[in-house]
């Protein structure tokens, strides 16, 4: 897949508000972190796909395909994505964007798609990270309670810290269980995607190429 990049070269940056520019950079950073490769622009829809990319492409989001495509193709390691710098007009001369009614709406809806794709393709990092955060927070509260006990000889006034720590530890265990289950489901999903790939290849390109 080849995609146009508005932010790959400094001399070709489009004119846009600081909020939009900041949002594009943050989203590109998040998606790059998920797929393990550096991309400068993951929201531009000006793209070209070869046959293999289209056969492997499976999208589930109902709002926008731009970021999910990167996670689906590059995140799975099946397709290489190349960025090509382009220069565009950043200010719209006619009409208005119909993707979303506001920047906030776009951020919320596209963010949910990114999180969902991240959960599906990297369940260990997704749920493992959540479990680790809960465990760290819980340990901090337990440390507060124990420090008070060693200083005063009782748990009074800081029992709430122990309860919060225990709750966070239980939450961490739940995320670990979800990680194991999601990882198993992810392996099943990858197998199903391979079956779907060969089915599409046979349907659209005939038995001779499918057998080859």
Tab-separated table of C-alpha atoms in Angstrom:
chain	number	residue	atom	x	y	z
A	1	UNK	CA	0.000	0.000	0.000
A	2	UNK	CA	1.225	3.493	-0.851
A	3	UNK	CA	-0.242	6.432	1.040
A	4	UNK	CA	0.135	10.173	0.615
A	5	UNK	CA	1.819	11.928	3.534
A	6	UNK	CA	1.106	15.585	4.285
A	7	UNK	CA	3.610	15.795	7.149
A	8	UNK	CA	6.578	13.768	5.929
A	9	UNK	CA	8.498	16.786	4.580
A	10	UNK	CA	8.557	20.109	6.422
A	11	UNK	CA	8.337	22.160	3.232
A	12	UNK	CA	5.049	20.525	2.245
A	13	UNK	CA	3.088	20.972	5.480
A	14	UNK	CA	-0.502	22.028	4.689
A	15	UNK	CA	-2.126	25.076	6.245
A	16	UNK	CA	-4.393	23.961	9.079
A	17	UNK	CA	-5.289	24.926	12.605
A	18	UNK	CA	-2.880	24.120	15.418
A	19	UNK	CA	-5.486	21.805	16.975
A	20	UNK	CA	-5.839	19.731	13.791
A	21	UNK	CA	-2.085	19.597	13.288
A	22	UNK	CA	-1.542	18.479	16.890
A	23	UNK	CA	-4.291	15.871	16.600
A	24	UNK	CA	-2.836	14.419	13.386
A	25	UNK	CA	0.603	14.142	14.973
A	26	UNK	CA	-0.751	12.426	18.100
A	27	UNK	CA	-2.816	9.924	16.104
A	28	UNK	CA	0.150	9.147	13.849
A	29	UNK	CA	2.291	8.574	16.927
A	30	UNK	CA	-0.265	6.228	18.495
A	31	UNK	CA	-0.723	4.162	15.329
A	32	UNK	CA	3.054	4.035	14.759
A	33	UNK	CA	3.501	2.706	18.278
A	34	UNK	CA	0.847	0.043	17.730
A	35	UNK	CA	2.240	-1.272	14.419
A	36	UNK	CA	5.901	-0.863	15.365
A	37	UNK	CA	6.901	1.409	12.462
A	38	UNK	CA	7.191	5.174	12.045
A	39	UNK	CA	4.479	6.892	10.015
A	40	UNK	CA	3.925	10.630	9.690
A	41	UNK	CA	0.361	10.733	8.363
A	42	UNK	CA	-2.194	7.985	9.000
A	43	UNK	CA	-5.333	10.048	8.346
A	44	UNK	CA	-4.932	10.960	4.677
A	45	UNK	CA	-7.275	9.017	2.389
A	46	UNK	CA	-5.232	9.480	-0.808
A	47	UNK	CA	-3.913	5.935	-1.227
A	48	UNK	CA	-3.109	3.171	-3.693
A	49	UNK	CA	-3.412	-0.550	-2.979
A	50	UNK	CA	-1.977	-3.507	-4.839
A	51	UNK	CA	-3.877	-6.739	-5.241
A	52	UNK	CA	-2.382	-8.452	-2.203
A	53	UNK	CA	-3.207	-5.518	0.083
A	54	UNK	CA	-6.854	-5.543	-0.996
A	55	UNK	CA	-7.136	-9.292	-0.500
A	56	UNK	CA	-5.750	-9.059	3.050
A	57	UNK	CA	-7.698	-5.926	3.987
A	58	UNK	CA	-10.494	-6.529	6.517
A	59	UNK	CA	-12.082	-3.464	8.107
A	60	UNK	CA	-14.747	-3.425	10.812
A	61	UNK	CA	-15.110	0.232	11.799
A	62	UNK	CA	-18.177	2.025	10.473
A	63	UNK	CA	-16.844	5.584	10.748
A	64	UNK	CA	-13.433	5.937	9.070
A	65	UNK	CA	-11.060	3.461	7.490
A	66	UNK	CA	-7.848	5.505	7.472
A	67	UNK	CA	-6.176	4.560	10.754
A	68	UNK	CA	-7.672	1.071	10.930
A	69	UNK	CA	-6.099	0.235	7.552
A	70	UNK	CA	-2.618	0.817	8.962
A	71	UNK	CA	-3.266	-1.432	11.946
A	72	UNK	CA	-4.936	-4.111	9.838
A	73	UNK	CA	-2.219	-4.331	7.171
A	74	UNK	CA	1.003	-3.153	8.835
A	75	UNK	CA	0.088	-4.432	12.296
A	76	UNK	CA	-0.376	-7.957	10.998
A	77	UNK	CA	2.995	-7.817	9.228
A	78	UNK	CA	1.514	-9.064	5.963
A	79	UNK	CA	1.711	-5.888	3.871
A	80	UNK	CA	4.365	-3.174	3.646
A	81	UNK	CA	3.128	0.418	3.680
A	82	UNK	CA	5.095	3.214	2.028
A	83	UNK	CA	4.517	6.942	2.555
A	84	UNK	CA	5.013	9.406	-0.287
A	85	UNK	CA	5.191	13.140	0.562
A	86	UNK	CA	2.593	15.283	-1.192
A	87	UNK	CA	1.692	18.956	-1.103
A	88	UNK	CA	-1.980	19.839	-0.769
A	89	UNK	CA	-4.129	22.880	-0.183
A	90	UNK	CA	-4.782	22.878	3.537
A	91	UNK	CA	-7.684	25.334	3.450
A	92	UNK	CA	-10.933	24.135	1.891
A	93	UNK	CA	-12.189	26.561	-0.767
A	94	UNK	CA	-15.640	25.043	-1.291
A	95	UNK	CA	-18.022	23.056	0.900
A	96	UNK	CA	-17.133	21.526	4.233
A	97	UNK	CA	-15.911	18.227	5.622
A	98	UNK	CA	-18.661	15.630	6.048
A	99	UNK	CA	-16.604	13.079	7.944
A	100	UNK	CA	-17.667	14.464	11.318
A	101	UNK	CA	-19.592	17.420	12.679
A	102	UNK	CA	-16.695	18.545	14.880
A	103	UNK	CA	-13.096	17.756	15.785
A	104	UNK	CA	-14.219	16.283	19.105
A	105	UNK	CA	-16.684	13.936	17.390
A	106	UNK	CA	-14.027	12.805	14.933
A	107	UNK	CA	-11.491	12.228	17.732
A	108	UNK	CA	-13.923	10.171	19.826
A	109	UNK	CA	-15.214	8.005	16.985
A	110	UNK	CA	-11.866	7.409	15.297
A	111	UNK	CA	-10.232	6.826	18.707
A	112	UNK	CA	-12.693	4.039	19.482
A	113	UNK	CA	-11.823	2.347	16.172
A	114	UNK	CA	-8.091	2.595	16.899
A	115	UNK	CA	-8.532	1.122	20.392
A	116	UNK	CA	-10.688	-1.695	19.065
A	117	UNK	CA	-8.147	-2.563	16.365
A	118	UNK	CA	-5.287	-2.330	18.877
A	119	UNK	CA	-7.144	-4.724	21.196
A	120	UNK	CA	-7.685	-7.225	18.379
A	121	UNK	CA	-4.169	-7.227	16.923
A	122	UNK	CA	-2.097	-6.665	20.088
A	123	UNK	CA	-4.120	-8.062	23.014
A	124	UNK	CA	-1.021	-8.787	25.111
A	125	UNK	CA	0.194	-5.183	24.894
A	126	UNK	CA	-3.328	-3.769	25.312
A	127	UNK	CA	-4.570	-5.777	28.296
A	128	UNK	CA	-1.061	-6.346	29.656
A	129	UNK	CA	-0.516	-2.593	29.782
A	130	UNK	CA	-3.825	-2.030	31.562
A	131	UNK	CA	-3.037	-4.812	34.025
A	132	UNK	CA	0.411	-3.366	34.717
A	133	UNK	CA	-1.014	0.111	35.334
A	134	UNK	CA	-3.595	-1.230	37.767
A	135	UNK	CA	-0.938	-3.268	39.570
A	136	UNK	CA	1.350	-0.236	39.952
A	137	UNK	CA	-1.471	1.966	41.248
A	138	UNK	CA	-2.607	-0.747	43.656
A	139	UNK	CA	0.949	-1.221	44.931
A	140	UNK	CA	1.234	2.504	45.648
A	141	UNK	CA	-1.922	2.490	47.776
A	142	UNK	CA	-0.835	-0.659	49.603
A	143	UNK	CA	2.528	0.990	50.292
A	144	UNK	CA	0.759	3.996	51.783
A	145	UNK	CA	-1.239	1.784	54.134
A	146	UNK	CA	1.770	-0.309	55.181
A	147	UNK	CA	3.953	2.770	55.716
A	148	UNK	CA	1.312	4.199	58.028
A	149	UNK	CA	1.159	0.880	59.911
A	150	UNK	CA	4.924	0.806	60.496
A	151	UNK	CA	4.853	4.438	61.670
A	152	UNK	CA	1.785	4.272	63.915
A	153	UNK	CA	1.263	0.563	64.630
A	154	UNK	CA	-2.319	0.503	63.307
A	155	UNK	CA	-4.291	0.744	60.052
A	156	UNK	CA	-6.713	3.440	61.193
A	157	UNK	CA	-7.235	6.390	58.856
A	158	UNK	CA	-5.476	4.588	55.984
A	159	UNK	CA	-7.618	1.481	55.663
A	160	UNK	CA	-9.171	3.065	52.564
A	161	UNK	CA	-5.761	2.892	50.838
A	162	UNK	CA	-5.600	-0.853	51.458
A	163	UNK	CA	-9.094	-1.373	50.068
A	164	UNK	CA	-8.277	0.625	46.929
A	165	UNK	CA	-5.021	-1.329	46.523
A	166	UNK	CA	-6.847	-4.654	46.812
A	167	UNK	CA	-9.467	-3.506	44.288
A	168	UNK	CA	-6.772	-2.469	41.797
A	169	UNK	CA	-4.996	-5.812	42.266
A	170	UNK	CA	-8.236	-7.672	41.489
A	171	UNK	CA	-8.760	-5.468	38.433
A	172	UNK	CA	-5.215	-6.285	37.279
A	173	UNK	CA	-6.025	-10.008	37.521
A	174	UNK	CA	-9.194	-9.518	35.462
A	175	UNK	CA	-7.197	-7.752	32.737
A	176	UNK	CA	-4.677	-10.618	32.751
A	177	UNK	CA	-7.498	-13.115	32.207
A	178	UNK	CA	-8.889	-10.960	29.391
A	179	UNK	CA	-5.403	-10.832	27.871
A	180	UNK	CA	-5.157	-14.624	27.765
A	181	UNK	CA	-8.657	-15.006	26.317
A	182	UNK	CA	-8.144	-12.223	23.742
A	183	UNK	CA	-4.792	-13.653	22.656
A	184	UNK	CA	-6.439	-17.005	22.002
A	185	UNK	CA	-9.283	-15.349	20.089
A	186	UNK	CA	-6.707	-13.311	18.144
A	187	UNK	CA	-5.001	-16.496	16.940
A	188	UNK	CA	-8.361	-17.815	15.789
A	189	UNK	CA	-9.063	-14.515	14.036
A	190	UNK	CA	-5.726	-14.591	12.185
A	191	UNK	CA	-6.490	-18.117	10.993
A	192	UNK	CA	-9.930	-16.987	9.794
A	193	UNK	CA	-8.364	-14.033	7.965
A	194	UNK	CA	-6.012	-16.394	6.135
A	195	UNK	CA	-8.948	-18.589	5.113
A	196	UNK	CA	-10.844	-15.491	3.967
A	197	UNK	CA	-7.787	-14.335	1.993
A	198	UNK	CA	-7.609	-17.569	0.003
A	199	UNK	CA	-11.383	-17.609	-0.505
A	200	UNK	CA	-11.321	-14.070	-1.916
A	201	UNK	CA	-8.311	-14.869	-4.075
A	202	UNK	CA	-10.072	-17.876	-5.539
A	203	UNK	CA	-13.344	-15.983	-6.082
A	204	UNK	CA	-11.871	-12.892	-7.728
A	205	UNK	CA	-8.879	-14.321	-9.608
A	206	UNK	CA	-9.858	-17.856	-10.536
A	207	UNK	CA	-8.631	-21.343	-9.735
A	208	UNK	CA	-5.367	-21.112	-11.706
A	209	UNK	CA	-3.979	-18.160	-9.749
A	210	UNK	CA	-5.371	-19.479	-6.474
A	211	UNK	CA	-3.545	-22.770	-6.962
A	212	UNK	CA	-0.352	-20.907	-7.925
